[in-house]
Amino acid sequence: MQPSRRAIVGGVLALGAATPAVAAPRRIASLNACLDAMLVHLADRSQIAALSHYAREEQGSTVAAQARTLPFTWESAEEIIALQPDLVLASQHSALATRNALKRLHVPVERFTVPKTVEEGLAQVQRVAGLIGHPERGERLVARIRAALAAATVHPGARRLSALIYQPNGFAAGPHTLVDEMMTLAGFDNAARRYGLKSWGNVPLELLLADPPEVLLVGEPAPGGRSWADRVMTHPALGALKGRMKQARFPERLLYCGGPVLIQTAQAMARARGEILGDMA
């Protein structure tokens, strides 16, 4: 005899009711500065077993103040294992020896790549939020990021400015990078293309002097004594371009991460554009 539709539906519901819900992780460790920022914005404080040591660095972290009140590690396997985490967030650049040790001990590790587009960055927010048991927080954060991006996006027909990200050692962002997309929406045309960059790379000072962009989005020298890497950003030769090229500060910590960092990245680019256009008026 064929079972009735009511019996089938009832059986399915009974199976669903018997399936236990997956518990949210209670002890989460992060091994990456970008993932640190997402964890700070999305997790309960009690869930954060440790952030990476990068999270505390003012020069490279957007959550340094919060991170200094939380535990951290130097990314060694011994430290992570001692924390007894039930979830570890790692990047493709996290220490391989640590990742291998955690794998051997069956510690759950979720690995993330470096996002190359805004949408990839937003997808990572949603993924982290789901993994830690707070998908609704992920949706709210994505909405905040989209609002910040919309506020920084120039309207069609607005004047565009050629610009170059110029960081320690002349390091610059070329095409196929997240920051290149952010520059485009904020009204900047990335001059790295005309210097031959295919992605991230160094732009020699001589090349910059020979063919300067309208705007140099220059990094912030590290506190204390200036290093050789910093000096290229403040080289006296750049003074010769004063009438042809404007400079605006753009912190290095806003360059490499998707997720919540994009809010500050969008705001910084919009602010830099406003200041430059004001100077040109």
Short mmCIF file of C-alpha atoms in Angstrom, two decimals:
data_model
loop_
_atom_site.label_atom_id
_atom_site.label_comp_id
_atom_site.label_asym_id
_atom_site.label_seq_id
_atom_site.Cartn_x
_atom_site.Cartn_y
_atom_site.Cartn_z
CA MET A 1 0.00 0.00 0.00
CA GLN A 2 1.32 3.47 -0.93
CA PRO A 3 1.91 5.79 2.07
CA SER A 4 -0.30 8.87 2.21
CA ARG A 5 1.04 12.35 1.49
CA ARG A 6 0.34 13.27 5.12
CA ALA A 7 2.43 10.34 6.33
CA ILE A 8 5.35 11.31 4.07
CA VAL A 9 5.29 14.95 5.19
CA GLY A 10 5.00 13.90 8.80
CA GLY A 11 7.99 11.59 8.46
CA VAL A 12 10.12 14.32 6.88
CA LEU A 13 9.21 16.76 9.66
CA ALA A 14 10.02 14.16 12.27
CA LEU A 15 13.45 13.59 10.70
CA GLY A 16 14.07 17.32 10.59
CA ALA A 17 13.14 17.70 14.23
CA ALA A 18 15.48 14.86 15.16
CA THR A 19 18.47 16.45 13.39
CA PRO A 20 20.51 18.36 15.97
CA ALA A 21 21.44 21.95 15.15
CA VAL A 22 25.15 22.58 14.59
CA ALA A 23 26.48 24.47 17.59
CA ALA A 24 28.33 27.72 16.97
CA PRO A 25 32.06 27.49 17.77
CA ARG A 26 32.91 28.72 21.25
CA ARG A 27 36.67 29.21 20.85
CA ILE A 28 37.86 30.79 17.61
CA ALA A 29 41.42 31.75 16.72
CA SER A 30 42.50 33.89 13.76
CA LEU A 31 45.89 33.77 12.04
CA ASN A 32 45.43 36.72 9.68
CA ALA A 33 44.98 40.49 10.05
CA CYS A 34 42.03 40.68 7.64
CA LEU A 35 40.27 37.80 9.39
CA ASP A 36 41.05 39.45 12.74
CA ALA A 37 39.03 42.48 11.66
CA MET A 38 36.08 40.35 10.57
CA LEU A 39 36.14 38.41 13.82
CA VAL A 40 36.16 41.59 15.91
CA HIS A 41 33.15 42.92 13.99
CA LEU A 42 31.15 39.68 13.88
CA ALA A 43 31.92 37.45 16.86
CA ASP A 44 30.92 37.63 20.50
CA ARG A 45 33.91 38.70 22.52
CA SER A 46 33.69 35.44 24.49
CA GLN A 47 34.11 33.47 21.23
CA ILE A 48 37.50 35.01 20.40
CA ALA A 49 40.19 32.72 21.79
CA ALA A 50 42.95 34.74 20.09
CA LEU A 51 43.71 37.09 17.23
CA SER A 52 46.97 37.24 15.32
CA HIS A 53 49.76 39.50 16.61
CA TYR A 54 49.26 41.64 13.50
CA ALA A 55 45.93 42.82 14.89
CA ARG A 56 47.70 44.92 17.53
CA GLU A 57 49.92 46.84 15.10
CA GLU A 58 48.65 50.40 14.66
CA GLN A 59 50.36 50.73 11.29
CA GLY A 60 48.79 47.63 9.78
CA SER A 61 45.53 46.97 11.61
CA THR A 62 42.16 48.70 11.61
CA VAL A 63 41.17 47.04 14.91
CA ALA A 64 44.33 47.68 16.93
CA ALA A 65 42.51 49.32 19.85
CA GLN A 66 40.11 46.40 20.28
CA ALA A 67 42.84 43.84 19.64
CA ARG A 68 44.96 45.11 22.53
CA THR A 69 42.20 44.00 24.91
CA LEU A 70 42.09 40.47 23.47
CA PRO A 71 44.46 37.48 23.55
CA PHE A 72 46.85 37.02 20.62
CA THR A 73 49.37 34.54 19.27
CA TRP A 74 52.50 34.63 17.14
CA GLU A 75 50.89 32.02 14.85
CA SER A 76 52.83 29.03 16.19
CA ALA A 77 51.16 25.63 16.28
CA GLU A 78 52.01 25.24 19.97
CA GLU A 79 50.16 28.43 20.90
CA ILE A 80 47.09 27.58 18.83
CA ILE A 81 46.86 24.01 20.11
CA ALA A 82 47.16 25.22 23.73
CA LEU A 83 44.09 27.40 23.17
CA GLN A 84 42.02 24.31 22.30
CA PRO A 85 40.05 26.14 19.61
CA ASP A 86 37.07 24.57 17.88
CA LEU A 87 37.65 26.76 14.82
CA VAL A 88 40.75 28.41 13.33
CA LEU A 89 40.51 31.04 10.59
CA ALA A 90 43.58 31.08 8.35
CA SER A 91 44.67 32.64 5.08
CA GLN A 92 46.58 31.13 2.19
CA HIS A 93 49.62 32.97 3.56
CA SER A 94 49.33 31.66 7.13
CA ALA A 95 52.33 29.61 8.29
CA LEU A 96 52.26 26.28 6.47
CA ALA A 97 53.90 24.42 9.36
CA THR A 98 51.16 25.63 11.69
CA ARG A 99 48.39 24.68 9.29
CA ASN A 100 49.90 21.22 8.77
CA ALA A 101 50.23 20.63 12.51
CA LEU A 102 46.61 21.63 13.10
CA LYS A 103 45.48 19.34 10.28
CA ARG A 104 47.33 16.38 11.82
CA LEU A 105 45.60 17.02 15.13
CA HIS A 106 42.20 17.40 13.44
CA VAL A 107 41.74 21.00 14.57
CA PRO A 108 39.07 22.54 12.30
CA VAL A 109 40.70 25.13 10.03
CA GLU A 110 38.92 27.29 7.48
CA ARG A 111 41.25 28.85 4.91
CA PHE A 112 40.58 32.07 3.00
CA THR A 113 42.18 33.56 -0.09
CA VAL A 114 42.99 37.25 -0.62
CA PRO A 115 39.88 38.83 -2.18
CA LYS A 116 40.48 40.46 -5.56
CA THR A 117 37.06 42.09 -5.88
CA VAL A 118 34.55 43.82 -3.64
CA GLU A 119 32.08 40.98 -4.10
CA GLU A 120 34.67 38.40 -3.05
CA GLY A 121 35.30 40.46 0.09
CA LEU A 122 31.58 40.63 0.90
CA ALA A 123 31.23 36.89 0.34
CA GLN A 124 33.99 36.31 2.89
CA VAL A 125 32.09 38.38 5.46
CA GLN A 126 29.04 36.19 4.95
CA ARG A 127 31.13 33.03 5.12
CA VAL A 128 32.82 34.01 8.39
CA ALA A 129 29.50 35.10 9.89
CA GLY A 130 27.96 31.76 8.99
CA LEU A 131 30.90 29.76 10.35
CA ILE A 132 30.78 31.49 13.73
CA GLY A 133 27.03 31.26 14.10
CA HIS A 134 26.03 34.88 13.41
CA PRO A 135 24.79 35.03 9.80
CA GLU A 136 22.48 37.95 10.60
CA ARG A 137 25.47 40.03 11.72
CA GLY A 138 27.15 39.23 8.43
CA GLU A 139 24.17 40.56 6.51
CA ARG A 140 24.12 43.76 8.57
CA LEU A 141 27.84 44.29 8.03
CA VAL A 142 27.51 43.68 4.29
CA ALA A 143 24.74 46.31 4.19
CA ARG A 144 27.00 48.82 6.00
CA ILE A 145 29.85 48.14 3.56
CA ARG A 146 27.59 48.55 0.54
CA ALA A 147 26.32 51.86 1.95
CA ALA A 148 29.90 53.13 2.40
CA LEU A 149 30.79 52.08 -1.14
CA ALA A 150 27.70 53.81 -2.53
CA ALA A 151 28.58 57.01 -0.66
CA ALA A 152 32.11 56.98 -2.13
CA THR A 153 31.09 56.17 -5.70
CA VAL A 154 31.32 59.13 -8.08
CA HIS A 155 28.37 59.91 -10.32
CA PRO A 156 28.60 59.32 -14.09
CA GLY A 157 30.26 62.22 -15.84
CA ALA A 158 32.23 63.32 -12.77
CA ARG A 159 35.82 64.37 -13.33
CA ARG A 160 38.21 61.46 -13.03
CA LEU A 161 41.76 61.80 -11.72
CA SER A 162 44.76 59.68 -12.64
CA ALA A 163 46.27 58.35 -9.43
CA LEU A 164 48.82 55.93 -8.06
CA ILE A 165 48.92 54.15 -4.72
CA TYR A 166 52.51 54.67 -3.52
CA GLN A 167 53.59 52.83 -0.41
CA PRO A 168 56.94 51.88 1.22
CA ASN A 169 59.53 50.77 -1.36
CA GLY A 170 57.35 52.29 -4.09
CA PHE A 171 54.91 49.40 -3.73
CA ALA A 172 51.77 50.00 -5.78
CA ALA A 173 48.46 48.35 -6.61
CA GLY A 174 47.88 47.48 -10.24
CA PRO A 175 44.90 46.00 -12.06
CA HIS A 176 43.17 42.83 -10.85
CA THR A 177 43.40 43.95 -7.22
CA LEU A 178 40.69 44.90 -4.78
CA VAL A 179 42.13 48.38 -4.25
CA ASP A 180 42.12 48.98 -8.02
CA GLU A 181 38.35 48.42 -8.00
CA MET A 182 38.00 50.77 -5.03
CA MET A 183 40.00 53.45 -6.86
CA THR A 184 37.77 53.12 -9.91
CA LEU A 185 34.51 53.57 -8.02
CA ALA A 186 35.96 56.56 -6.09
CA GLY A 187 36.77 58.39 -9.33
CA PHE A 188 40.46 57.55 -9.76
CA ASP A 189 42.01 56.02 -12.87
CA ASN A 190 44.84 53.79 -11.73
CA ALA A 191 48.09 55.01 -13.31
CA ALA A 192 49.79 51.71 -12.43
CA ARG A 193 48.57 50.36 -15.75
CA ARG A 194 50.74 52.76 -17.72
CA TYR A 195 53.76 51.75 -15.65
CA GLY A 196 53.26 48.14 -16.71
CA LEU A 197 51.98 46.66 -13.43
CA LYS A 198 49.79 43.56 -13.81
CA SER A 199 48.88 43.29 -10.14
CA TRP A 200 50.90 44.35 -7.08
CA GLY A 201 54.43 45.56 -7.76
CA ASN A 202 57.03 48.28 -7.33
CA VAL A 203 57.07 51.46 -9.39
CA PRO A 204 60.62 52.90 -9.71
CA LEU A 205 60.90 56.54 -8.67
CA GLU A 206 62.45 57.38 -12.06
CA LEU A 207 59.34 56.11 -13.87
CA LEU A 208 57.09 58.13 -11.60
CA LEU A 209 59.10 61.31 -12.16
CA ALA A 210 59.09 60.84 -15.94
CA ASP A 211 55.33 60.34 -16.19
CA PRO A 212 53.56 61.46 -12.99
CA PRO A 213 49.86 60.92 -12.30
CA GLU A 214 47.67 63.77 -11.10
CA VAL A 215 47.45 62.25 -7.61
CA LEU A 216 49.83 60.24 -5.47
CA LEU A 217 48.03 58.33 -2.71
CA VAL A 218 51.07 58.02 -0.50
CA GLY A 219 51.55 55.82 2.54
CA GLU A 220 52.28 56.90 6.08
CA PRO A 221 55.90 56.50 7.23
CA ALA A 222 56.26 54.21 10.22
CA PRO A 223 56.56 55.92 13.63
CA GLY A 224 60.09 56.64 14.83
CA GLY A 225 63.14 56.57 12.59
CA ARG A 226 62.38 56.50 8.88
CA SER A 227 63.41 53.32 7.11
CA TRP A 228 64.83 53.05 3.60
CA ALA A 229 61.47 51.65 2.53
CA ASP A 230 59.71 54.78 3.80
CA ARG A 231 62.10 57.26 2.21
CA VAL A 232 60.92 56.66 -1.33
CA MET A 233 57.51 58.10 -0.34
CA THR A 234 59.11 61.37 0.84
CA HIS A 235 61.98 61.57 -1.64
CA PRO A 236 63.08 65.19 -2.32
CA ALA A 237 62.76 64.56 -6.07
CA LEU A 238 58.99 64.37 -5.66
CA GLY A 239 59.07 68.05 -4.71
CA ALA A 240 59.88 68.86 -8.34
CA LEU A 241 56.39 67.62 -9.26
CA LYS A 242 54.60 69.92 -6.82
CA GLY A 243 52.78 71.89 -9.51
CA ARG A 244 51.91 68.81 -11.57
CA MET A 245 51.05 66.18 -8.98
CA LYS A 246 49.07 66.41 -5.74
CA GLN A 247 49.63 64.12 -2.76
CA ALA A 248 47.12 62.70 -0.30
CA ARG A 249 47.79 60.37 2.61
CA PHE A 250 46.42 56.87 2.28
CA PRO A 251 47.24 54.44 5.13
CA GLU A 252 48.78 51.15 4.12
CA ARG A 253 46.43 49.27 6.49
CA LEU A 254 43.52 50.08 4.16
CA LEU A 255 45.00 48.36 1.12
CA TYR A 256 44.87 44.61 1.50
CA CYS A 257 41.64 43.54 3.20
CA GLY A 258 38.06 43.17 2.14
CA GLY A 259 35.25 43.00 4.66
CA PRO A 260 34.79 45.78 7.23
CA VAL A 261 38.07 47.45 6.23
CA LEU A 262 36.37 48.50 2.98
CA ILE A 263 34.27 51.00 4.93
CA GLN A 264 37.39 52.94 5.94
CA THR A 265 39.00 52.41 2.53
CA ALA A 266 36.00 53.95 0.76
CA GLN A 267 35.87 56.86 3.19
CA ALA A 268 39.61 57.54 2.86
CA MET A 269 39.48 57.54 -0.94
CA ALA A 270 36.44 59.83 -1.03
CA ARG A 271 38.15 62.18 1.44
CA ALA A 272 41.38 62.21 -0.60
CA ARG A 273 39.46 62.98 -3.79
CA GLY A 274 37.61 65.83 -2.10
CA GLU A 275 40.81 67.34 -0.76
CA ILE A 276 42.56 67.12 -4.13
CA LEU A 277 39.67 68.64 -6.06
CA GLY A 278 39.48 71.39 -3.45
CA ASP A 279 43.17 72.19 -3.98
CA MET A 280 42.67 72.23 -7.74
CA ALA A 281 39.71 74.62 -7.61
#
